[in-house]
mmCIF file of C-alpha atoms in Angstrom:
data_model
loop_
_atom_site.group_PDB
_atom_site.id
_atom_site.type_symbol
_atom_site.label_atom_id
_atom_site.label_comp_id
_atom_site.label_asym_id
_atom_site.label_seq_id
_atom_site.Cartn_x
_atom_site.Cartn_y
_atom_site.Cartn_z
ATOM 1 C CA MET Y 1 7.205 -6.266 -49.905
ATOM 2 C CA LYS Y 2 8.896 -2.990 -49.010
ATOM 3 C CA ARG Y 3 6.512 -1.897 -46.222
ATOM 4 C CA LEU Y 4 8.357 -3.611 -43.408
ATOM 5 C CA ILE Y 5 11.802 -2.978 -44.838
ATOM 6 C CA VAL Y 6 11.319 0.783 -45.233
ATOM 7 C CA ALA Y 7 10.300 1.084 -41.596
ATOM 8 C CA LEU Y 8 13.029 -1.126 -40.181
ATOM 9 C CA LEU Y 9 16.012 -1.310 -42.512
ATOM 10 C CA SER Y 10 18.100 1.160 -40.533
ATOM 11 C CA ILE Y 11 17.538 -0.581 -37.216
ATOM 12 C CA ALA Y 12 20.584 -2.232 -35.646
ATOM 13 C CA ALA Y 13 20.618 -5.571 -33.853
ATOM 14 C CA LEU Y 14 18.296 -5.894 -30.884
ATOM 15 C CA CYS Y 15 19.995 -7.371 -27.851
ATOM 16 C CA GLY Y 16 18.794 -9.454 -24.940
ATOM 17 C CA CYS Y 17 19.529 -12.779 -23.343
ATOM 18 C CA LYS Y 18 22.346 -14.895 -24.739
ATOM 19 C CA GLY Y 19 21.507 -17.880 -26.898
ATOM 20 C CA VAL Y 20 18.244 -17.152 -28.673
ATOM 21 C CA ARG Y 21 16.853 -20.131 -30.530
ATOM 22 C CA TYR Y 22 15.013 -19.330 -33.726
ATOM 23 C CA ASP Y 23 12.701 -21.330 -35.961
ATOM 24 C CA ILE Y 24 11.673 -19.537 -39.145
ATOM 25 C CA SER Y 25 9.694 -21.191 -41.900
ATOM 26 C CA GLY Y 26 7.471 -20.137 -44.756
ATOM 27 C CA THR Y 27 6.361 -20.509 -48.331
ATOM 28 C CA MET Y 28 7.688 -18.455 -51.197
ATOM 29 C CA ALA Y 29 5.846 -17.280 -54.289
ATOM 30 C CA GLN Y 30 6.099 -19.374 -57.433
ATOM 31 C CA ASP Y 31 8.725 -17.151 -59.043
ATOM 32 C CA ALA Y 32 11.009 -17.188 -56.001
ATOM 33 C CA ALA Y 33 14.714 -17.944 -56.280
ATOM 34 C CA GLY Y 34 16.206 -21.284 -55.317
ATOM 35 C CA GLN Y 35 18.181 -20.040 -52.324
ATOM 36 C CA ILE Y 36 17.163 -17.803 -49.447
ATOM 37 C CA TYR Y 37 19.347 -16.017 -46.899
ATOM 38 C CA LEU Y 38 18.835 -14.685 -43.405
ATOM 39 C CA VAL Y 39 20.940 -11.512 -43.138
ATOM 40 C CA SER Y 40 21.547 -9.195 -40.192
ATOM 41 C CA ALA Y 41 19.974 -5.768 -40.657
ATOM 42 C CA ASP Y 42 22.979 -3.831 -39.399
ATOM 43 C CA ALA Y 43 25.679 -2.099 -41.407
ATOM 44 C CA GLU Y 44 27.663 -5.315 -41.890
ATOM 45 C CA GLN Y 45 24.665 -7.269 -43.234
ATOM 46 C CA ALA Y 46 26.341 -10.529 -42.288
ATOM 47 C CA THR Y 47 24.728 -13.754 -43.405
ATOM 48 C CA ILE Y 48 23.282 -15.543 -40.381
ATOM 49 C CA ALA Y 49 22.079 -18.615 -42.273
ATOM 50 C CA SER Y 50 21.066 -19.799 -45.722
ATOM 51 C CA THR Y 51 18.834 -22.567 -47.009
ATOM 52 C CA THR Y 52 17.348 -23.885 -50.228
ATOM 53 C CA ILE Y 53 13.732 -23.466 -51.216
ATOM 54 C CA ASP Y 54 11.918 -26.710 -51.882
ATOM 55 C CA PRO Y 55 11.146 -26.588 -55.625
ATOM 56 C CA ALA Y 56 8.107 -28.798 -55.144
ATOM 57 C CA ASP Y 57 6.092 -26.533 -52.867
ATOM 58 C CA GLY Y 58 8.208 -23.402 -52.314
ATOM 59 C CA THR Y 59 8.734 -24.022 -48.602
ATOM 60 C CA PHE Y 60 11.830 -23.239 -46.569
ATOM 61 C CA ARG Y 61 12.966 -23.417 -42.954
ATOM 62 C CA PHE Y 62 15.720 -21.926 -40.807
ATOM 63 C CA LYS Y 63 16.564 -23.339 -37.392
ATOM 64 C CA GLY Y 64 19.452 -22.236 -35.270
ATOM 65 C CA ARG Y 65 20.689 -20.009 -32.514
ATOM 66 C CA VAL Y 66 21.974 -16.459 -32.314
ATOM 67 C CA GLU Y 67 23.596 -14.798 -29.334
ATOM 68 C CA GLU Y 68 20.891 -12.182 -28.990
ATOM 69 C CA PRO Y 69 17.529 -11.165 -30.470
ATOM 70 C CA MET Y 70 17.953 -9.085 -33.594
ATOM 71 C CA LEU Y 71 16.385 -7.623 -36.655
ATOM 72 C CA ALA Y 72 17.084 -9.580 -39.827
ATOM 73 C CA ILE Y 73 16.196 -9.435 -43.487
ATOM 74 C CA LEU Y 74 15.318 -12.317 -45.780
ATOM 75 C CA THR Y 75 17.000 -11.981 -49.173
ATOM 76 C CA ASP Y 76 17.175 -14.156 -52.266
ATOM 77 C CA ASP Y 77 19.935 -15.204 -54.678
ATOM 78 C CA ASN Y 78 19.974 -11.712 -56.189
ATOM 79 C CA GLU Y 79 20.352 -10.103 -52.749
ATOM 80 C CA SER Y 80 16.891 -8.607 -53.205
ATOM 81 C CA PRO Y 81 15.136 -7.991 -49.865
ATOM 82 C CA ILE Y 82 12.052 -10.089 -49.281
ATOM 83 C CA THR Y 83 10.945 -8.949 -45.844
ATOM 84 C CA ALA Y 84 12.290 -7.859 -42.487
ATOM 85 C CA LEU Y 85 11.599 -9.801 -39.311
ATOM 86 C CA PHE Y 86 12.574 -10.038 -35.662
ATOM 87 C CA ILE Y 87 14.638 -13.049 -34.663
ATOM 88 C CA GLU Y 88 13.452 -13.969 -31.173
ATOM 89 C CA GLU Y 89 12.333 -16.993 -29.167
ATOM 90 C CA GLY Y 90 9.431 -18.790 -30.807
ATOM 91 C CA LYS Y 91 8.359 -19.911 -34.245
ATOM 92 C CA VAL Y 92 8.132 -17.309 -36.996
ATOM 93 C CA THR Y 93 6.116 -17.920 -40.143
ATOM 94 C CA VAL Y 94 6.746 -15.984 -43.365
ATOM 95 C CA SER Y 95 3.806 -15.834 -45.750
ATOM 96 C CA TYR Y 96 3.113 -14.229 -49.104
ATOM 97 C CA ASP Y 97 0.051 -12.073 -49.736
ATOM 98 C CA GLU Y 98 -0.845 -12.170 -53.433
ATOM 99 C CA ASN Y 99 -3.160 -9.166 -53.139
ATOM 100 C CA GLN Y 100 -0.491 -7.000 -51.526
ATOM 101 C CA GLY Y 101 2.387 -8.558 -53.419
ATOM 102 C CA SER Y 102 4.414 -8.682 -50.213
ATOM 103 C CA TYR Y 103 5.648 -11.004 -47.475
ATOM 104 C CA THR Y 104 4.978 -10.695 -43.756
ATOM 105 C CA ALA Y 105 6.428 -12.425 -40.700
ATOM 106 C CA SER Y 106 4.191 -13.545 -37.859
ATOM 107 C CA GLY Y 107 4.016 -15.973 -34.966
ATOM 108 C CA THR Y 108 5.929 -14.132 -32.220
ATOM 109 C CA VAL Y 109 4.890 -11.137 -30.137
ATOM 110 C CA SER Y 110 7.236 -8.609 -31.726
ATOM 111 C CA ASN Y 111 6.472 -9.658 -35.299
ATOM 112 C CA ASP Y 112 2.713 -9.868 -34.780
ATOM 113 C CA ASN Y 113 2.482 -6.534 -33.014
ATOM 114 C CA PHE Y 114 4.751 -4.850 -35.504
ATOM 115 C CA ASN Y 115 2.527 -5.802 -38.415
ATOM 116 C CA ALA Y 116 -0.409 -3.963 -36.850
ATOM 117 C CA ALA Y 117 1.733 -1.031 -35.732
ATOM 118 C CA ASN Y 118 3.377 -0.709 -39.130
ATOM 119 C CA ASP Y 119 0.014 -0.513 -40.895
ATOM 120 C CA GLN Y 120 -1.034 2.313 -38.584
ATOM 121 C CA LEU Y 121 2.190 4.264 -39.017
ATOM 122 C CA MET Y 122 2.296 3.760 -42.776
ATOM 123 C CA GLN Y 123 -1.206 5.199 -43.111
ATOM 124 C CA LEU Y 124 -0.121 8.311 -41.236
ATOM 125 C CA GLN Y 125 3.017 8.621 -43.368
ATOM 126 C CA MET Y 126 0.992 8.354 -46.569
ATOM 127 C CA LYS Y 127 -1.424 10.971 -45.271
ATOM 128 C CA TYR Y 128 1.496 13.292 -44.489
ATOM 129 C CA TYR Y 129 3.018 12.947 -47.967
ATOM 130 C CA SER Y 130 -0.403 13.436 -49.546
ATOM 131 C CA GLN Y 131 -0.908 16.635 -47.560
ATOM 132 C CA ALA Y 132 2.550 17.889 -48.499
ATOM 133 C CA GLN Y 133 1.867 17.350 -52.206
ATOM 134 C CA SER Y 134 -1.516 19.060 -51.976
ATOM 135 C CA GLY Y 135 0.004 22.175 -50.433
ATOM 136 C CA ALA Y 136 -1.183 21.736 -46.856
ATOM 137 C CA SER Y 137 -0.287 24.479 -44.391
ATOM 138 C CA GLU Y 138 2.586 24.119 -41.925
ATOM 139 C CA GLU Y 139 0.027 23.955 -39.112
ATOM 140 C CA GLU Y 140 -1.764 21.027 -40.769
ATOM 141 C CA GLN Y 141 1.471 19.164 -41.358
ATOM 142 C CA GLN Y 142 2.667 19.832 -37.816
ATOM 143 C CA GLN Y 143 -0.617 18.501 -36.468
ATOM 144 C CA LEU Y 144 -0.103 15.278 -38.405
ATOM 145 C CA ILE Y 145 3.487 14.983 -37.136
ATOM 146 C CA GLU Y 146 2.167 15.297 -33.591
ATOM 147 C CA GLU Y 147 -0.429 12.631 -34.360
ATOM 148 C CA TYR Y 148 2.327 10.362 -35.690
ATOM 149 C CA ASN Y 149 4.461 10.873 -32.573
ATOM 150 C CA ALA Y 150 1.458 10.218 -30.347
ATOM 151 C CA ALA Y 151 0.795 6.967 -32.241
ATOM 152 C CA ILE Y 152 4.377 5.832 -31.638
ATOM 153 C CA GLN Y 153 4.088 6.621 -27.938
ATOM 154 C CA SER Y 154 0.842 4.665 -27.719
ATOM 155 C CA ILE Y 155 2.380 1.661 -29.461
ATOM 156 C CA VAL Y 156 5.364 1.763 -27.099
ATOM 157 C CA ASP Y 157 3.008 1.889 -24.112
ATOM 158 C CA LYS Y 158 1.290 -1.266 -25.339
ATOM 159 C CA ASN Y 159 4.562 -3.101 -26.003
ATOM 160 C CA GLN Y 160 6.760 -2.265 -23.039
ATOM 161 C CA ASP Y 161 7.141 -5.960 -22.250
ATOM 162 C CA ASN Y 162 8.641 -6.937 -25.611
ATOM 163 C CA ILE Y 163 11.398 -6.016 -28.045
ATOM 164 C CA LEU Y 164 9.109 -4.079 -30.367
ATOM 165 C CA GLY Y 165 8.377 -1.562 -27.634
ATOM 166 C CA ALA Y 166 12.074 -1.219 -26.868
ATOM 167 C CA TYR Y 167 12.968 -0.721 -30.534
ATOM 168 C CA LEU Y 168 10.234 1.858 -31.170
ATOM 169 C CA PHE Y 169 11.191 3.776 -28.059
ATOM 170 C CA ALA Y 170 14.914 3.673 -28.805
ATOM 171 C CA ARG Y 171 14.786 4.407 -32.529
ATOM 172 C CA MET Y 172 11.741 6.622 -32.895
ATOM 173 C CA GLU Y 173 10.264 8.024 -29.686
ATOM 174 C CA SER Y 174 13.320 8.885 -27.609
ATOM 175 C CA GLY Y 175 14.663 11.338 -30.184
ATOM 176 C CA ASN Y 176 11.830 13.718 -29.350
ATOM 177 C CA LEU Y 177 12.347 13.598 -25.574
ATOM 178 C CA SER Y 178 14.489 15.399 -23.048
ATOM 179 C CA ALA Y 179 16.946 13.470 -20.898
ATOM 180 C CA ALA Y 180 14.543 13.551 -17.945
ATOM 181 C CA GLU Y 181 11.669 12.306 -20.106
ATOM 182 C CA ILE Y 182 13.845 9.495 -21.475
ATOM 183 C CA ARG Y 183 14.718 8.337 -17.967
ATOM 184 C CA ALA Y 184 11.054 8.417 -16.926
ATOM 185 C CA ARG Y 185 10.083 6.292 -19.924
ATOM 186 C CA LEU Y 186 12.967 3.856 -19.387
ATOM 187 C CA ASP Y 187 11.756 3.213 -15.845
ATOM 188 C CA LYS Y 188 8.520 1.793 -17.262
ATOM 189 C CA PHE Y 189 10.303 -1.040 -19.065
ATOM 190 C CA PRO Y 190 10.935 -4.278 -17.151
ATOM 191 C CA LYS Y 191 14.458 -4.892 -15.916
ATOM 192 C CA LYS Y 192 15.114 -7.542 -18.566
ATOM 193 C CA LEU Y 193 14.523 -5.050 -21.367
ATOM 194 C CA ARG Y 194 16.364 -2.203 -19.653
ATOM 195 C CA GLU Y 195 19.440 -4.449 -19.658
ATOM 196 C CA THR Y 196 19.357 -4.896 -23.428
ATOM 197 C CA LYS Y 197 22.043 -3.185 -25.451
ATOM 198 C CA MET Y 198 19.475 -1.023 -27.209
ATOM 199 C CA LEU Y 199 18.021 0.528 -24.067
ATOM 200 C CA LYS Y 200 21.420 0.792 -22.400
ATOM 201 C CA GLU Y 201 22.556 2.877 -25.357
ATOM 202 C CA ILE Y 202 19.549 5.156 -24.861
ATOM 203 C CA GLU Y 203 20.395 5.478 -21.179
ATOM 204 C CA GLU Y 204 23.933 6.490 -22.123
ATOM 205 C CA PHE Y 205 22.520 8.983 -24.609
ATOM 206 C CA ALA Y 206 20.336 10.493 -21.877
ATOM 207 C CA ALA Y 207 23.424 10.956 -19.703
ATOM 208 C CA LYS Y 208 25.168 12.816 -22.542
ATOM 209 C CA SER Y 209 22.041 14.781 -23.346
ATOM 210 C CA GLU Y 210 21.851 16.055 -19.770
ATOM 211 C CA LYS Y 211 25.230 17.691 -20.336
ATOM 212 C CA THR Y 212 23.820 19.656 -23.279
ATOM 213 C CA GLU Y 213 20.516 20.829 -21.815
ATOM 214 C CA VAL Y 214 19.714 24.544 -21.788
ATOM 215 C CA GLY Y 215 21.707 26.136 -18.962
ATOM 216 C CA ALA Y 216 24.591 23.659 -19.142
ATOM 217 C CA PRO Y 217 28.114 24.900 -20.017
ATOM 218 C CA TYR Y 218 29.255 24.299 -23.576
ATOM 219 C CA ILE Y 219 31.572 21.395 -24.366
ATOM 220 C CA GLU Y 220 34.804 22.252 -26.152
ATOM 221 C CA ILE Y 221 35.269 21.214 -29.767
ATOM 222 C CA VAL Y 222 38.525 21.404 -31.705
ATOM 223 C CA ALA Y 223 38.310 20.461 -35.376
ATOM 224 C CA LYS Y 224 39.964 21.328 -38.677
ATOM 225 C CA ASP Y 225 38.674 24.007 -41.004
ATOM 226 C CA SER Y 226 38.759 23.869 -44.809
ATOM 227 C CA GLU Y 227 42.466 24.808 -44.776
ATOM 228 C CA GLY Y 228 43.341 22.014 -42.365
ATOM 229 C CA LYS Y 229 43.880 24.310 -39.388
ATOM 230 C CA ASP Y 230 42.577 23.421 -35.927
ATOM 231 C CA VAL Y 231 39.844 25.793 -34.787
ATOM 232 C CA ALA Y 232 38.581 25.637 -31.211
ATOM 233 C CA LEU Y 233 34.996 26.495 -30.413
ATOM 234 C CA SER Y 234 36.292 28.396 -27.385
ATOM 235 C CA SER Y 235 38.057 30.855 -29.699
ATOM 236 C CA LEU Y 236 34.652 32.249 -30.690
ATOM 237 C CA ILE Y 237 33.063 32.417 -27.261
ATOM 238 C CA GLY Y 238 33.395 35.401 -24.972
ATOM 239 C CA GLU Y 239 31.913 38.661 -23.754
ATOM 240 C CA GLY Y 240 29.255 39.978 -26.096
ATOM 241 C CA LYS Y 241 29.462 36.867 -28.320
ATOM 242 C CA TRP Y 242 26.609 34.528 -29.212
ATOM 243 C CA VAL Y 243 27.691 31.379 -31.044
ATOM 244 C CA LEU Y 244 25.477 28.869 -32.831
ATOM 245 C CA ILE Y 245 27.039 25.388 -32.978
ATOM 246 C CA ASP Y 246 25.447 23.820 -36.045
ATOM 247 C CA PHE Y 247 25.806 20.076 -36.694
ATOM 248 C CA TRP Y 248 24.991 19.328 -40.335
ATOM 249 C CA ALA Y 249 26.155 17.588 -43.537
ATOM 250 C CA THR Y 250 25.970 18.279 -47.260
ATOM 251 C CA TRP Y 251 24.094 15.010 -47.840
ATOM 252 C CA CYS Y 252 21.366 15.982 -45.351
ATOM 253 C CA GLY Y 253 18.348 17.499 -47.122
ATOM 254 C CA PRO Y 254 16.836 19.144 -44.009
ATOM 255 C CA CYS Y 255 20.284 20.594 -43.234
ATOM 256 C CA ARG Y 256 20.485 22.223 -46.654
ATOM 257 C CA GLU Y 257 17.018 23.686 -46.142
ATOM 258 C CA GLU Y 258 18.303 25.479 -43.037
ATOM 259 C CA ILE Y 259 21.168 27.245 -44.845
ATOM 260 C CA PRO Y 260 19.160 30.222 -46.190
ATOM 261 C CA TYR Y 261 17.880 30.929 -42.678
ATOM 262 C CA LEU Y 262 21.395 30.698 -41.231
ATOM 263 C CA LYS Y 263 22.760 33.008 -43.926
ATOM 264 C CA ALA Y 264 20.041 35.564 -43.274
ATOM 265 C CA ALA Y 265 20.667 35.506 -39.514
ATOM 266 C CA TYR Y 266 24.426 35.695 -39.949
ATOM 267 C CA GLU Y 267 24.327 38.583 -42.407
ATOM 268 C CA LYS Y 268 21.962 40.515 -40.126
ATOM 269 C CA TYR Y 269 23.641 39.953 -36.764
ATOM 270 C CA ALA Y 270 27.322 39.123 -37.379
ATOM 271 C CA ASP Y 271 28.303 42.718 -36.628
ATOM 272 C CA ASN Y 272 26.420 42.477 -33.317
ATOM 273 C CA GLY Y 273 28.543 39.566 -32.113
ATOM 274 C CA PHE Y 274 26.751 36.571 -33.641
ATOM 275 C CA ALA Y 275 28.925 33.735 -34.968
ATOM 276 C CA ILE Y 276 28.283 30.271 -36.363
ATOM 277 C CA TYR Y 277 30.538 27.264 -35.721
ATOM 278 C CA GLY Y 278 29.415 24.784 -38.361
ATOM 279 C CA VAL Y 279 30.395 21.178 -37.658
ATOM 280 C CA SER Y 280 30.089 19.048 -40.787
ATOM 281 C CA LEU Y 281 29.547 15.311 -40.485
ATOM 282 C CA ASP Y 282 30.580 14.706 -44.089
ATOM 283 C CA ASN Y 283 32.878 11.840 -45.023
ATOM 284 C CA ASP Y 284 33.930 13.548 -48.261
ATOM 285 C CA ALA Y 285 36.028 16.560 -47.264
ATOM 286 C CA ASP Y 286 36.443 17.783 -50.843
ATOM 287 C CA ALA Y 287 32.689 17.795 -51.442
ATOM 288 C CA TRP Y 288 32.227 19.647 -48.141
ATOM 289 C CA LYS Y 289 34.781 22.324 -49.041
ATOM 290 C CA LYS Y 290 33.190 22.885 -52.448
ATOM 291 C CA PHE Y 291 29.706 23.059 -50.935
ATOM 292 C CA ILE Y 292 30.504 25.719 -48.328
ATOM 293 C CA SER Y 293 32.309 27.773 -50.977
ATOM 294 C CA ASP Y 294 29.564 27.459 -53.593
ATOM 295 C CA ASN Y 295 26.866 28.336 -51.055
ATOM 296 C CA GLY Y 296 28.575 31.328 -49.510
ATOM 297 C CA MET Y 297 28.691 29.904 -45.995
ATOM 298 C CA ASN Y 298 31.100 32.557 -44.784
ATOM 299 C CA TRP Y 299 31.176 31.617 -41.125
ATOM 300 C CA THR Y 300 33.519 29.276 -39.281
ATOM 301 C CA ASN Y 301 33.224 25.780 -40.744
ATOM 302 C CA VAL Y 302 34.997 22.668 -39.487
ATOM 303 C CA ILE Y 303 34.722 19.014 -40.353
ATOM 304 C CA GLY Y 304 33.806 16.805 -37.426
ATOM 305 C CA ILE Y 305 34.586 13.378 -38.898
ATOM 306 C CA ASP Y 306 37.964 11.753 -38.286
ATOM 307 C CA GLU Y 307 39.873 9.239 -40.395
ATOM 308 C CA ASN Y 308 37.934 6.389 -38.761
ATOM 309 C CA LYS Y 309 34.607 7.978 -39.774
ATOM 310 C CA ASP Y 310 33.877 8.767 -36.111
ATOM 311 C CA SER Y 311 32.894 12.116 -34.647
ATOM 312 C CA ALA Y 312 34.053 12.935 -31.140
ATOM 313 C CA SER Y 313 32.270 16.285 -31.266
ATOM 314 C CA ALA Y 314 28.911 14.788 -32.274
ATOM 315 C CA ASP Y 315 29.343 12.106 -29.634
ATOM 316 C CA ALA Y 316 30.116 14.686 -26.949
ATOM 317 C CA TYR Y 317 26.932 16.589 -27.745
ATOM 318 C CA GLY Y 318 24.816 13.425 -27.972
ATOM 319 C CA ILE Y 319 23.906 14.034 -31.608
ATOM 320 C CA ARG Y 320 21.573 11.359 -32.961
ATOM 321 C CA SER Y 321 20.155 13.249 -35.929
ATOM 322 C CA ILE Y 322 20.946 16.340 -37.950
ATOM 323 C CA PRO Y 323 20.416 19.200 -38.272
ATOM 324 C CA SER Y 324 21.034 19.918 -34.589
ATOM 325 C CA ASN Y 325 22.212 23.182 -33.105
ATOM 326 C CA PHE Y 326 23.069 24.855 -29.796
ATOM 327 C CA LEU Y 327 23.157 28.585 -29.109
ATOM 328 C CA ILE Y 328 25.933 29.496 -26.677
ATOM 329 C CA GLY Y 329 25.746 32.773 -24.762
ATOM 330 C CA PRO Y 330 28.566 35.075 -23.629
ATOM 331 C CA ASP Y 331 28.687 33.217 -20.304
ATOM 332 C CA GLY Y 332 29.574 29.995 -22.111
ATOM 333 C CA LYS Y 333 26.260 28.331 -21.313
ATOM 334 C CA ILE Y 334 23.699 26.834 -23.688
ATOM 335 C CA ALA Y 335 20.928 29.400 -24.091
ATOM 336 C CA ALA Y 336 18.788 27.518 -26.640
ATOM 337 C CA LYS Y 337 18.947 24.405 -28.789
ATOM 338 C CA ASN Y 338 17.539 23.025 -32.016
ATOM 339 C CA LEU Y 339 16.342 26.354 -33.394
ATOM 340 C CA ARG Y 340 14.801 25.779 -36.823
ATOM 341 C CA GLY Y 341 14.088 28.057 -39.746
ATOM 342 C CA GLU Y 342 13.147 31.573 -38.700
ATOM 343 C CA GLU Y 343 13.551 30.654 -35.022
ATOM 344 C CA VAL Y 344 17.273 31.485 -35.204
ATOM 345 C CA GLU Y 345 16.698 35.055 -36.358
ATOM 346 C CA LYS Y 346 13.757 35.452 -33.986
ATOM 347 C CA LYS Y 347 15.910 34.428 -31.025
ATOM 348 C CA LEU Y 348 18.712 36.785 -32.068
ATOM 349 C CA LYS Y 349 16.234 39.619 -32.414
ATOM 350 C CA GLU Y 350 15.230 39.079 -28.787
ATOM 351 C CA ILE Y 351 18.899 39.207 -27.802
ATOM 352 C CA PHE Y 352 20.223 42.088 -29.861
ATOM 353 C CA GLU Y 353 17.157 44.253 -30.278
#
């Protein structure tokens, strides 16, 4: 049941032509609830439609219209997710597999192709976790990550004429590409898909990303530190100074894993002119303050979330995932980006030694 949901739950509505007619029907298992809901898979999780399940044979049917194609989730009376599916033109059938103990949606291009793609990607994910638990080397794990990314690219190539290809590109593939690579890939989609909200957002991201490529001038940030004082990024930049802008959050596991490496680099090179401007994307300011104190993060720390839970600084730098960082040189230009682990100290060694 959870296979589709795990892969898609975080995906926002998929947009296209106005007035999409949907026809979704299926048969529920014997122990299913009496009512079933079609819920949007975005943050609001608004109910699109609801219907009763026929107690005689467990069948149900939704028919209606939405303004645009989207990802939705079927839930029951207890708000338990049943399966995720794409709402698009055509008839979608939801069926239950007793052997797997899960539901799948089929009948339209995006749903049919996703089922096959999801099986492939899930196998690679399981292999990765198995390797991690068995103590595989970093090289072995990196090789599997590259295989996973290549699989996504291949699936996108095969689905550039439908919403699945657009969603995989926007939500999974594009995050690993430069702005120029994103534009090249976007050009391969037909005009109808390039005009969807999802791909337009990626195009806008590429435009922002171009402004933060290596060699581009830094973008000013002014945010409040733990004492509530405004601290400008520009106050740290200047002759002989190298500043790492680090976007992170206390709730981000990979971000926390980077802290020991940042501490080591800072302790070794702070006297040489190295500084860190840590931009937290935490919503809980008190938890953030306690965390940086408890973990001895003795560099400049600011919180980049405003009262509306937005982040102008993250938006300006085109941040889509964290941790993300940018190394700014004395000339005020981006010298490197997304340095991970020991790469920070290695880069600073090249600079200062």
